[in-house]
Coordinates of C-alpha atoms and ligand atoms in Angstrom, one line a residue:
X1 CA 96.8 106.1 -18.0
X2 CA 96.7 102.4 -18.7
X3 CA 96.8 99.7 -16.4
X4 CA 99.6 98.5 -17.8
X5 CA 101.5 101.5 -16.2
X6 CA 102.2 100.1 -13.5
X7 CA 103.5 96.5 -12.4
X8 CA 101.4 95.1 -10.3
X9 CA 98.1 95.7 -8.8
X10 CA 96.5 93.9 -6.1
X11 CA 92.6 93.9 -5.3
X12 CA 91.6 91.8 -2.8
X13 CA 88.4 91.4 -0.2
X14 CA 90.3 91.8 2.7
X15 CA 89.5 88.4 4.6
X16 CA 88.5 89.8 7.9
X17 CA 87.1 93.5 7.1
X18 CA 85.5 92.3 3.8
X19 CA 86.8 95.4 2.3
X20 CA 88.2 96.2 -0.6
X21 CA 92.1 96.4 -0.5
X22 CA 93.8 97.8 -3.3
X23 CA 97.8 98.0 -3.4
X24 CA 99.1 99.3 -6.6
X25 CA 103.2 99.1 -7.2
X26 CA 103.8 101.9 -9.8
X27 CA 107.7 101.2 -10.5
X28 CA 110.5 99.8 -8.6
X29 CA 112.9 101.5 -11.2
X30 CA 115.0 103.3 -9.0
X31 CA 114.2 100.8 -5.7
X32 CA 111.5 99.3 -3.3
X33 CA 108.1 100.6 -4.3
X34 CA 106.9 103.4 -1.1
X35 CA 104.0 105.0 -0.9
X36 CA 101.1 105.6 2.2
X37 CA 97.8 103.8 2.8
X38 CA 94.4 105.8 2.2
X39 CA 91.9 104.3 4.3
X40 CA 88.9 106.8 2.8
X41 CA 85.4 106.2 1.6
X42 CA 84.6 106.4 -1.8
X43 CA 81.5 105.3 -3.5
X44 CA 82.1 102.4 -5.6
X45 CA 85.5 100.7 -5.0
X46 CA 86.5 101.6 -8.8
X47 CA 86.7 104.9 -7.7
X48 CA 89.2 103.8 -5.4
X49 CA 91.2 101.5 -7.4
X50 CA 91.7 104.8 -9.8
X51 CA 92.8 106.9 -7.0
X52 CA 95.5 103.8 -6.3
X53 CA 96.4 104.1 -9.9
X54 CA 96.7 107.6 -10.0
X55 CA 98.5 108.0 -6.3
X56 CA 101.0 105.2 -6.9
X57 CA 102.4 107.2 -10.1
X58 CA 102.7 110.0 -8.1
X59 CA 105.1 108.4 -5.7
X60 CA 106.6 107.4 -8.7
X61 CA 107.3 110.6 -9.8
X62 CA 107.5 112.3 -6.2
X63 CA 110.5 109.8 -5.6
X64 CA 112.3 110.3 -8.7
X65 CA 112.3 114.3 -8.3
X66 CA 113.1 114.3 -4.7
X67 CA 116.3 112.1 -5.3
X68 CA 115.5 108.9 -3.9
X69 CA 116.5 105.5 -4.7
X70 CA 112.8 104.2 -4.4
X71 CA 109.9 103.7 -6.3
X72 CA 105.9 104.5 -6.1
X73 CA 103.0 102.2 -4.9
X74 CA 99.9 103.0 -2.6
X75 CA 97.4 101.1 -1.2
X76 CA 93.9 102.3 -0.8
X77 CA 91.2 100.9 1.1
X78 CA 88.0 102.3 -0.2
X79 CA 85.5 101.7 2.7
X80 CA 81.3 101.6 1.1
X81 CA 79.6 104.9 1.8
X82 CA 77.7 104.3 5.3
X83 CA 80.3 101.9 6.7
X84 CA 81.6 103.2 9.9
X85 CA 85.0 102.2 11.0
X86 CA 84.6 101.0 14.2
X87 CA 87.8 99.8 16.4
X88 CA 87.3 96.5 15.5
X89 CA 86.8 97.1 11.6
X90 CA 90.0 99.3 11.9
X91 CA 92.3 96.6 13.1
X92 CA 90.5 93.8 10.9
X93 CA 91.6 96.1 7.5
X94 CA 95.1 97.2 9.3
X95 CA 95.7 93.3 9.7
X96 CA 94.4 92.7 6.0
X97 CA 96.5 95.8 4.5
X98 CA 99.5 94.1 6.8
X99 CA 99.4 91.0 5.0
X100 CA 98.9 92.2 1.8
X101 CA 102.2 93.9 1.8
X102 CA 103.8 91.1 3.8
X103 CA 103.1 89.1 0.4
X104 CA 104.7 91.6 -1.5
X105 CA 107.8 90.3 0.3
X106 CA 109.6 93.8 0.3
X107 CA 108.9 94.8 -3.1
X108 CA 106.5 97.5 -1.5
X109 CA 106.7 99.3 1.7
X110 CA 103.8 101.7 3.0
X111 CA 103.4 105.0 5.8
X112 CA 100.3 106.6 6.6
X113 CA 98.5 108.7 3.9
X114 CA 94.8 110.6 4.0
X115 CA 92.7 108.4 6.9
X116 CA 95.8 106.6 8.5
X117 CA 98.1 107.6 12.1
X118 CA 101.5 106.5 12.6
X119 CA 99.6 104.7 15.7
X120 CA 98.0 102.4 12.3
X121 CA 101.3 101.8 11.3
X122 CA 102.3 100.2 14.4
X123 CA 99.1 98.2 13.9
X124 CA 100.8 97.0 10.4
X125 CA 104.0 96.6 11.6
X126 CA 103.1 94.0 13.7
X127 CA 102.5 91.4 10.8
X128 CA 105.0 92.9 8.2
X129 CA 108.8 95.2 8.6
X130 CA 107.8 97.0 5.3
X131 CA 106.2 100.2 7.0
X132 CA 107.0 103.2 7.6
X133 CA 106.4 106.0 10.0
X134 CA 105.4 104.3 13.2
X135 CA 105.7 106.2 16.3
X136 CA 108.9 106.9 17.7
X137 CA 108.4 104.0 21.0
X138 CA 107.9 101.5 18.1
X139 CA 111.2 102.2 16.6
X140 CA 109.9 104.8 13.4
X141 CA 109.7 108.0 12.5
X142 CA 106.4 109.4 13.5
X143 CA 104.2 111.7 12.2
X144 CA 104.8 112.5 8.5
X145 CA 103.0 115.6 8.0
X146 CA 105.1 118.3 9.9
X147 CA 107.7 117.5 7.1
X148 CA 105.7 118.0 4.4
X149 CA 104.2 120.8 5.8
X150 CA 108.2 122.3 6.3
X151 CA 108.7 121.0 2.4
X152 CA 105.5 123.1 0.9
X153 CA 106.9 126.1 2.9
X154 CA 110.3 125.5 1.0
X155 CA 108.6 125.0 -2.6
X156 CA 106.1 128.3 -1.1
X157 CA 109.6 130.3 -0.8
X158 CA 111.4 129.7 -4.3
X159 CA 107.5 130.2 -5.4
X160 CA 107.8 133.6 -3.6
X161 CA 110.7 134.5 -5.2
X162 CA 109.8 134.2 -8.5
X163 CA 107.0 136.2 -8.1
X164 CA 108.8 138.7 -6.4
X165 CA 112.3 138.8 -6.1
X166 CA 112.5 137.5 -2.5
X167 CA 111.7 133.9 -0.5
X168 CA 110.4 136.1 2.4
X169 CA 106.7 134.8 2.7
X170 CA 105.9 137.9 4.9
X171 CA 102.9 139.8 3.1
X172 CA 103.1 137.2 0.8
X173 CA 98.7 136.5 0.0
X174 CA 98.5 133.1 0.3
X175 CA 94.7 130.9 -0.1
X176 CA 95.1 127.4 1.6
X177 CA 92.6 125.1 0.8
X178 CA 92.2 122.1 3.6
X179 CA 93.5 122.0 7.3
X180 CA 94.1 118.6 7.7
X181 CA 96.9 117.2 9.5
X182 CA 99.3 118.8 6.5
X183 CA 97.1 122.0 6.3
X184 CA 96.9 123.2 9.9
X185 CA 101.0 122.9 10.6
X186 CA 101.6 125.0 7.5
X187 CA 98.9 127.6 8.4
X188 CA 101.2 127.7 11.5
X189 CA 104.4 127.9 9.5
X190 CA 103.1 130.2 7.4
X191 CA 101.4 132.3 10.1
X192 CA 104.8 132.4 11.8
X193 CA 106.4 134.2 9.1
X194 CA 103.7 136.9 8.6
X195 CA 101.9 135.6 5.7
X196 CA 98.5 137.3 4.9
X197 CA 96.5 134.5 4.8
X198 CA 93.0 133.3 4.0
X199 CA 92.5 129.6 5.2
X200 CA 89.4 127.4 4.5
X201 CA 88.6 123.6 5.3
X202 CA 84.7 121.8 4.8
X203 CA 84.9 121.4 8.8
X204 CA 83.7 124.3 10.4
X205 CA 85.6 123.5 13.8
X206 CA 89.1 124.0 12.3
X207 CA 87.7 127.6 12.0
X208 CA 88.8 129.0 15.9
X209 CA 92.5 127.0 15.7
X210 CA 92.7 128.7 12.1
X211 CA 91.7 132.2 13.5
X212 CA 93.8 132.2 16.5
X213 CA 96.5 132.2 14.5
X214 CA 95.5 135.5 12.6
X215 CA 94.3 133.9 9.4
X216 CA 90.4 135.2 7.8
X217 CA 88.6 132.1 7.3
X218 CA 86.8 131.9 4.1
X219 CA 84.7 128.9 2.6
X220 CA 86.1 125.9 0.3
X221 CA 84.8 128.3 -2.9
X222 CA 86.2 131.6 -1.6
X223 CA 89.3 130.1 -0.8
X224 CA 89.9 128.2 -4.6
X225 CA 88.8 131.4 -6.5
X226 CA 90.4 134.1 -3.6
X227 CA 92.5 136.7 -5.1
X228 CA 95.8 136.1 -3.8
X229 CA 99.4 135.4 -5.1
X230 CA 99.8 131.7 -4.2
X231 CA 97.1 129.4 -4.0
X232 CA 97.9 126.1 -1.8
X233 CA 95.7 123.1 -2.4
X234 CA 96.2 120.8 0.9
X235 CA 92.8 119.1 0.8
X236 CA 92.1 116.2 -1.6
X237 CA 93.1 115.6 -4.9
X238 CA 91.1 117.1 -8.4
X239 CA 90.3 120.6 -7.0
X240 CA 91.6 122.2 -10.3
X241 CA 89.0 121.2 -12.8
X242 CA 88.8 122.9 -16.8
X243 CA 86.2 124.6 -15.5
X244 CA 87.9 125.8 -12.6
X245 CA 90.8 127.3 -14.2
X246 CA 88.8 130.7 -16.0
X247 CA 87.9 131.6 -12.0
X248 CA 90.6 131.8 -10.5
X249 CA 92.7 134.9 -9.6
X250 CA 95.8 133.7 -8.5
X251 CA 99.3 134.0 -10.1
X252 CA 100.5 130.8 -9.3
X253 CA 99.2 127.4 -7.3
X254 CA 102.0 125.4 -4.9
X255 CA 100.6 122.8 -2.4
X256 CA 100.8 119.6 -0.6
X257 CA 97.4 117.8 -1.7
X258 CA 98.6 114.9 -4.4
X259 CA 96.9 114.7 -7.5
X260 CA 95.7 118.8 -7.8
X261 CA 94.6 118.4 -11.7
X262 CA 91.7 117.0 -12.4
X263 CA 93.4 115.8 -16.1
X264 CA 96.5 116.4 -17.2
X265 CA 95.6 119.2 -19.7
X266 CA 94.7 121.0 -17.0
X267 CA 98.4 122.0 -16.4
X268 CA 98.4 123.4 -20.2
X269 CA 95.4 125.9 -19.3
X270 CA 97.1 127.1 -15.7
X271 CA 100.0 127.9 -18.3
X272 CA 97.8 129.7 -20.9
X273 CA 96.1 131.6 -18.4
X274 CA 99.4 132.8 -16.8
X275 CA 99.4 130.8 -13.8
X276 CA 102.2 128.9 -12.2
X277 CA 101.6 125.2 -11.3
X278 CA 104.2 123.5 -9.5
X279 CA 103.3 119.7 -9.7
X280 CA 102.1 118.5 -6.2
X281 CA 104.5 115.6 -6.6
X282 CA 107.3 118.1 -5.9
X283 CA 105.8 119.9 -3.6
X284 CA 104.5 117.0 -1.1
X285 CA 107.5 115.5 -0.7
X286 CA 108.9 116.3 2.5
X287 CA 107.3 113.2 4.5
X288 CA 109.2 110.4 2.1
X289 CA 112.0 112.4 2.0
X290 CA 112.0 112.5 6.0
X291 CA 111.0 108.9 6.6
X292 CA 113.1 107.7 4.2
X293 CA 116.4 109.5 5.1
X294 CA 115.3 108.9 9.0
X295 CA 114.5 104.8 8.1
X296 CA 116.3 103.3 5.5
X297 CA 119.5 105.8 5.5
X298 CA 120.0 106.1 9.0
X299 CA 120.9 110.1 8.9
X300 CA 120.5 112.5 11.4
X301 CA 117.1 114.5 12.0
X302 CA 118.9 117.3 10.5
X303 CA 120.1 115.7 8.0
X304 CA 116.7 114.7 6.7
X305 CA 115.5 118.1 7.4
X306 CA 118.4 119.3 5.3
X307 CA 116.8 117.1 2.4
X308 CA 113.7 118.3 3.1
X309 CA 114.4 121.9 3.2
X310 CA 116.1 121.4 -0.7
X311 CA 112.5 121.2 -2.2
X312 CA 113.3 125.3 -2.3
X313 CA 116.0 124.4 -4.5
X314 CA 114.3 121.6 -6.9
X315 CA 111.1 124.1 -7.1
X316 CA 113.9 127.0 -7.9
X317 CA 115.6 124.6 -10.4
X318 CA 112.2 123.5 -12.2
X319 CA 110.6 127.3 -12.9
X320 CA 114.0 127.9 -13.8
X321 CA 114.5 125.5 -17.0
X322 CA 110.3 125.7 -17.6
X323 CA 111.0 129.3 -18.4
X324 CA 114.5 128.9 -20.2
X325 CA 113.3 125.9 -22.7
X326 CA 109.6 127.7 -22.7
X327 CA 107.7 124.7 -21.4
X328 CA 105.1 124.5 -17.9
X329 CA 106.7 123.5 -14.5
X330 CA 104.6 120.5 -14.9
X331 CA 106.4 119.4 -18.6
X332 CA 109.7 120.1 -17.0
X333 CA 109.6 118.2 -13.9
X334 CA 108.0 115.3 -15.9
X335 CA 110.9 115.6 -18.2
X336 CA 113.3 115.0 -14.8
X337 CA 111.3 112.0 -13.8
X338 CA 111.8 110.4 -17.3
X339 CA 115.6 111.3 -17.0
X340 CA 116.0 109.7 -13.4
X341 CA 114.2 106.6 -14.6
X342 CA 115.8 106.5 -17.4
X343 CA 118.9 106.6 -15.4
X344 CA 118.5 104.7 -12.2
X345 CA 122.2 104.4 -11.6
X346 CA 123.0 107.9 -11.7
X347 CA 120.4 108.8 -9.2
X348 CA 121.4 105.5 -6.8
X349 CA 125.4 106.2 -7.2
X350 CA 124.1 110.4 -5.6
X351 CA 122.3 108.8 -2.5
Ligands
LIG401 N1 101.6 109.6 2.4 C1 102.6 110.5 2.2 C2 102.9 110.8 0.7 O1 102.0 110.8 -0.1 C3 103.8 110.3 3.1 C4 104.6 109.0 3.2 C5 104.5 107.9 2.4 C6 105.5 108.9 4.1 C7 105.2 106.7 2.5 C8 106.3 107.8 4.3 C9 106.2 106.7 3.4 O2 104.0 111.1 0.3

């Protein structure tokens, strides 16, 4: 990918943290650019300008597939290896990230992503209207993550049925990898409908939550390379490498982490080796497609949960026409993206 992707990048020193802020608008095609705010470490801040890149073309995409009349962006502070963020480092980089996006002037809006609370995005919303997510007493939507976790369980159940026949998930072997904030409610989801399920995360302490609820607890390695039917990445992104793909003994790979492949011909050798991929983009969208339906349309909880729910569908749909016009999930739902961008009418006249 090319820089030249996307419309506009910001990189700035953020005047009061001193730390690098990075806000990357992928495409406002279909409508205001969305996307949350990574507040992580990464070595060099390159790294993190990539992950901007990379994440803000994913909420491209996420939005197009899901139906929304919105666009991608993200912004990603990428805090130096060693720097602690203190309480008073927090709010000097939520008060940068705030008017960084107040001089976007509405062309982006953000939420909280890997590193960031809904209590963060009250932070931000006091200098700028363009966020999302802020707790409920400060007029938003809250938490994000219990609606993606409801949306991976959807894409998890037309998954299901492909594999066999039925969208039970009881029985069903699943692997999840991560139990982070998105991880841990979906272990719980899953547990609830008797999954068999091995759970991992690089924190130990999630292991006595994870085996309350029944699950075997097995490391990060076991986990990726577990044999199981359905293999559900929720940690961070680039866990399926090339060299990854000859180890694994799953038959097929549905989670909530964004950016799973490690390169895009990745997707190509999942294929080849028989294994189902459903793009993470599709997968992770139930938080948008809840704060957005919440926010901007003004629906009913259940409304939104409706939407959110519908990822079964769109997941159905996309292994559906991957194996009628021979292609992977992947190449299919990319295909959709390009056809609702294409089209931004079409998908603005169905919201
Ligand atoms: N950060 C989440 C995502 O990657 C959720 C989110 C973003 C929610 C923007 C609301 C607004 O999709």
């Amino acid at each position: 990918m090319s820089i030249l992707d996307h419309e506009q990048v910001l990189i700035r020193t953020g005047p009061r943290s001193r730390l690098p802020v990075i806000v990357a608008v992928h495409s406002s095609t279909l409508g205001q650019a969305v996307g949350g705010c990574r507040l992580w470490h990464y070595a060099d801040w390159r790294d993190g300008l990539a992950d901007a890149l990379r994440l803000s073309a994913g909420m491209t995409a996420k939005c197009a597939v899901a139906g929304l009349a919105n666009g991608g962006g993200k912004t990603v502070v990428a805090v130096p290896p060693g720097v602690e963020l203190d309480a008073a480092l927090r709010r000097a980089v939520l008060d940068d990230v705030a008017d960084t996006i107040a001089s976007l002037d509405g062309g982006y809006a953000t939420g909280p992503d890997v590193g960031t609370t809904p209590q963060d995005m009250a932070v931000i919303g006091e200098r700028t209207p363009h966020v999302f997510c802020k707790p409920a007493e400060h007029g938003g939507s809250g938490d994000s993550s219990p609606a993606t976790a409801l949306g991976t369980l959807a894409a998890l159940r037309a998954v299901s049925r492909r594999l066999h026949g039925t969208r039970a998930l009881a029985g069903v072997r699943l692997s999840l990898v991560g139990l982070g904030s998105v991880g841990m409610r979906l272990a719980r989801l899953l547990a609830e409908e008797g999954a068999d399920l091995l759970v991992s995360d690089i924190d130990p302490a999630k292991r006595a939550a994870s085996e309350e609820l029944g699950a075997t607890w097995v490391s990060p390695e076991e986990a990726l390379t577990a044999d199981a039917d359905i293999l559900v990445p929720a940690a961070l992104g680039g866990i399926l490498t090339g060299d990854v793909v000859p180890r694994l003994r799953c038959s097929a790979i549905a989670g909530p982490a964004n950016n799973q492949l490690a390169t895009e011909a990745v997707a190509g050798l999942l294929h080849r080796r028989g294994i189902v991929w459903v793009p993470d983009y599709v997968v992770s969208a139930g938080g948008v497609i809840n704060a957005l339906t919440l926010e901007l349309h003004h629906e009913t909880p259940a409304a939104a949960r409706e939407r959110v729910e519908a990822i079964e569908h769109t997941v159905a749909d996309l292994l559906d026409t991957a194996e009628h016009r021979q292609m992977t999930p992947a190449q299919a739902a990319k295909d959709l993206v390009r056809l609702r961008l294409d089209a931004p009418s079409a998908t603005a006249s169905t919201e």
